[in-house]
């Protein structure tokens, strides 16, 4: 194995790498929605979105640590110059199951059936802490806005208008459906 040459590395990355949080802040600033909010207010561009961008190769992550990503500042600048940046952010914005159901104008139980059927999947699981203790941590599965919005088009066999009018306490029409079997590899 060749020894790492510090000068070669410095030439390739003349500015120090920046954190995922700093990337989110730069993107939010470019969009005119700074992440600097009042105490307790949610940020406008999250580290979740940055991780989704890394999954898509925009920008490449420079760290092996999934909790603390580092990014090349020139790649971040390139992402920030994209004309479709706002649309990319909107597509990768995380939604919890309640928010996803509301976006589809469905009951939460109907959305839960969609998850059971494999119609919508979450790209990652984030740990959310309540208070300062790890004892108050729970795993939350955020769904991307884009993955939620594509479900009706991918499942035209469902009468979406009828599904949206099912009354509270009534059984979901999706309850009777079974997930499609995944074919075994040959």
Short mmCIF file of C-alpha atoms in Angstrom, two decimals:
data_model
loop_
_atom_site.label_atom_id
_atom_site.label_comp_id
_atom_site.label_asym_id
_atom_site.label_seq_id
_atom_site.Cartn_x
_atom_site.Cartn_y
_atom_site.Cartn_z
CA UNK A 1 0.00 0.00 0.00
CA UNK A 2 1.36 3.40 -0.93
CA UNK A 3 1.88 5.97 1.79
CA UNK A 4 -0.50 8.90 1.75
CA UNK A 5 1.19 12.09 0.60
CA UNK A 6 -0.13 15.08 2.57
CA UNK A 7 0.87 17.52 -0.19
CA UNK A 8 -1.13 15.58 -2.80
CA UNK A 9 -4.15 15.57 -0.50
CA UNK A 10 -3.83 19.33 0.19
CA UNK A 11 -3.57 20.02 -3.56
CA UNK A 12 -6.75 18.03 -4.22
CA UNK A 13 -8.66 19.72 -1.40
CA UNK A 14 -7.11 23.20 -1.00
CA UNK A 15 -9.83 24.28 1.45
CA UNK A 16 -10.64 22.13 4.45
CA UNK A 17 -13.64 19.81 4.07
CA UNK A 18 -16.91 21.09 5.51
CA UNK A 19 -19.43 19.26 7.66
CA UNK A 20 -22.89 18.11 6.55
CA UNK A 21 -24.43 20.75 8.81
CA UNK A 22 -22.33 23.46 7.14
CA UNK A 23 -23.42 22.14 3.72
CA UNK A 24 -27.07 22.37 4.79
CA UNK A 25 -26.47 25.94 6.00
CA UNK A 26 -24.82 26.95 2.69
CA UNK A 27 -27.66 25.47 0.65
CA UNK A 28 -30.26 27.21 2.83
CA UNK A 29 -28.43 30.53 2.41
CA UNK A 30 -28.33 30.12 -1.39
CA UNK A 31 -32.08 29.47 -1.40
CA UNK A 32 -32.68 32.60 0.69
CA UNK A 33 -33.99 30.58 3.65
CA UNK A 34 -31.14 30.67 6.18
CA UNK A 35 -30.95 27.90 8.73
CA UNK A 36 -30.24 30.41 11.50
CA UNK A 37 -33.59 30.25 13.25
CA UNK A 38 -34.94 31.20 16.63
CA UNK A 39 -34.40 28.71 19.42
CA UNK A 40 -36.55 25.65 18.84
CA UNK A 41 -37.59 26.51 15.27
CA UNK A 42 -36.90 23.81 12.68
CA UNK A 43 -34.13 24.46 10.18
CA UNK A 44 -35.02 24.97 6.53
CA UNK A 45 -32.48 22.53 5.02
CA UNK A 46 -31.60 19.51 7.14
CA UNK A 47 -28.61 17.19 7.37
CA UNK A 48 -31.03 14.43 6.23
CA UNK A 49 -31.33 16.22 2.86
CA UNK A 50 -27.53 16.46 2.64
CA UNK A 51 -27.22 12.71 3.34
CA UNK A 52 -29.78 12.04 0.57
CA UNK A 53 -27.71 14.22 -1.78
CA UNK A 54 -24.62 12.18 -0.87
CA UNK A 55 -26.55 8.98 -1.64
CA UNK A 56 -27.20 10.47 -5.10
CA UNK A 57 -23.54 11.52 -5.53
CA UNK A 58 -24.19 15.26 -4.97
CA UNK A 59 -21.68 15.91 -3.31
CA UNK A 60 -19.46 12.94 -2.56
CA UNK A 61 -18.95 12.23 1.12
CA UNK A 62 -15.32 12.34 2.25
CA UNK A 63 -15.87 10.62 5.57
CA UNK A 64 -16.41 7.01 6.55
CA UNK A 65 -18.43 8.17 9.56
CA UNK A 66 -22.14 8.23 8.62
CA UNK A 67 -23.00 10.49 11.57
CA UNK A 68 -20.49 13.21 10.75
CA UNK A 69 -20.04 13.61 7.01
CA UNK A 70 -17.38 15.81 5.44
CA UNK A 71 -17.65 17.33 1.97
CA UNK A 72 -15.40 18.97 -0.60
CA UNK A 73 -16.22 22.72 -0.62
CA UNK A 74 -15.92 22.96 -4.43
CA UNK A 75 -18.48 20.17 -4.89
CA UNK A 76 -20.78 21.94 -2.45
CA UNK A 77 -20.43 25.17 -4.42
CA UNK A 78 -21.29 23.24 -7.60
CA UNK A 79 -24.44 21.83 -5.98
CA UNK A 80 -25.40 25.33 -4.79
CA UNK A 81 -25.20 26.64 -8.38
CA UNK A 82 -27.74 24.12 -9.70
CA UNK A 83 -30.82 25.72 -11.25
CA UNK A 84 -33.01 22.89 -9.89
CA UNK A 85 -31.68 23.13 -6.32
CA UNK A 86 -35.03 24.13 -4.80
CA UNK A 87 -36.78 21.23 -6.56
CA UNK A 88 -34.10 18.79 -5.39
CA UNK A 89 -34.49 19.99 -1.81
CA UNK A 90 -38.28 19.70 -2.01
CA UNK A 91 -38.04 16.15 -3.38
CA UNK A 92 -35.64 15.00 -0.65
CA UNK A 93 -37.34 16.73 2.27
CA UNK A 94 -38.10 14.20 4.99
CA UNK A 95 -41.68 13.47 6.03
CA UNK A 96 -42.78 11.50 9.04
CA UNK A 97 -45.64 9.02 8.59
CA UNK A 98 -48.26 11.54 9.80
CA UNK A 99 -46.95 14.18 7.38
CA UNK A 100 -46.80 11.67 4.52
CA UNK A 101 -50.40 10.62 5.13
CA UNK A 102 -51.47 14.28 5.22
CA UNK A 103 -49.63 14.96 1.93
CA UNK A 104 -51.60 12.15 0.29
CA UNK A 105 -54.81 13.31 2.02
CA UNK A 106 -55.24 9.88 3.62
CA UNK A 107 -55.71 8.55 7.10
CA UNK A 108 -52.55 7.43 8.87
CA UNK A 109 -53.85 3.85 8.91
CA UNK A 110 -54.11 3.87 5.10
CA UNK A 111 -50.53 5.12 4.86
CA UNK A 112 -49.40 2.36 7.25
CA UNK A 113 -50.94 -0.18 4.87
CA UNK A 114 -49.02 1.39 1.98
CA UNK A 115 -45.79 0.91 3.95
CA UNK A 116 -46.75 -2.70 4.77
CA UNK A 117 -47.42 -3.34 1.09
CA UNK A 118 -43.98 -1.97 0.18
CA UNK A 119 -45.41 0.88 -1.88
CA UNK A 120 -43.37 3.48 -0.03
CA UNK A 121 -40.07 2.94 1.71
CA UNK A 122 -37.89 5.13 3.82
CA UNK A 123 -34.30 5.73 2.69
CA UNK A 124 -32.89 6.00 6.21
CA UNK A 125 -33.74 5.85 9.87
CA UNK A 126 -32.86 8.85 12.01
CA UNK A 127 -32.51 8.84 15.75
CA UNK A 128 -34.52 11.59 17.40
CA UNK A 129 -33.79 12.54 21.00
CA UNK A 130 -36.31 13.96 23.40
CA UNK A 131 -34.49 16.04 25.97
CA UNK A 132 -30.77 15.51 26.50
CA UNK A 133 -30.79 11.84 27.49
CA UNK A 134 -30.10 8.91 25.16
CA UNK A 135 -32.81 7.12 27.13
CA UNK A 136 -35.29 9.42 25.41
CA UNK A 137 -34.05 8.51 21.91
CA UNK A 138 -36.30 6.82 19.39
CA UNK A 139 -35.76 5.80 15.79
CA UNK A 140 -37.90 7.67 13.29
CA UNK A 141 -38.26 6.58 9.68
CA UNK A 142 -38.55 9.65 7.48
CA UNK A 143 -39.88 9.23 3.97
CA UNK A 144 -38.84 11.55 1.14
CA UNK A 145 -41.45 13.86 -0.33
CA UNK A 146 -40.68 12.51 -3.81
CA UNK A 147 -41.22 8.88 -2.77
CA UNK A 148 -44.58 9.74 -1.18
CA UNK A 149 -45.82 11.77 -4.15
CA UNK A 150 -45.11 8.99 -6.66
CA UNK A 151 -47.30 6.36 -4.95
CA UNK A 152 -50.65 7.27 -6.59
CA UNK A 153 -49.10 7.28 -10.08
CA UNK A 154 -47.39 3.93 -9.42
CA UNK A 155 -50.64 2.34 -8.20
CA UNK A 156 -53.43 3.35 -10.60
CA UNK A 157 -55.37 0.23 -9.58
CA UNK A 158 -56.37 2.07 -6.38
CA UNK A 159 -59.37 4.37 -6.42
CA UNK A 160 -57.56 7.20 -4.63
CA UNK A 161 -60.61 9.46 -4.39
CA UNK A 162 -62.63 6.68 -2.76
CA UNK A 163 -59.73 5.85 -0.42
CA UNK A 164 -59.57 9.50 0.65
CA UNK A 165 -63.23 9.45 1.65
CA UNK A 166 -63.17 6.35 3.89
CA UNK A 167 -64.62 7.40 7.21
CA UNK A 168 -62.76 7.20 10.48
CA UNK A 169 -63.18 3.79 12.20
CA UNK A 170 -63.93 2.10 8.83
CA UNK A 171 -61.62 -0.62 7.58
CA UNK A 172 -59.16 0.50 4.93
CA UNK A 173 -59.65 -1.02 1.46
CA UNK A 174 -55.87 -1.52 1.50
CA UNK A 175 -56.13 -3.89 4.49
CA UNK A 176 -57.23 -6.79 2.27
CA UNK A 177 -54.25 -6.42 -0.09
CA UNK A 178 -51.15 -8.57 0.31
CA UNK A 179 -47.61 -7.49 -0.50
CA UNK A 180 -46.34 -8.81 -3.81
CA UNK A 181 -43.93 -11.69 -3.35
CA UNK A 182 -40.36 -10.88 -4.23
CA UNK A 183 -39.11 -13.35 -6.85
CA UNK A 184 -36.30 -15.60 -5.71
CA UNK A 185 -32.96 -15.10 -7.46
CA UNK A 186 -32.21 -17.63 -10.19
#
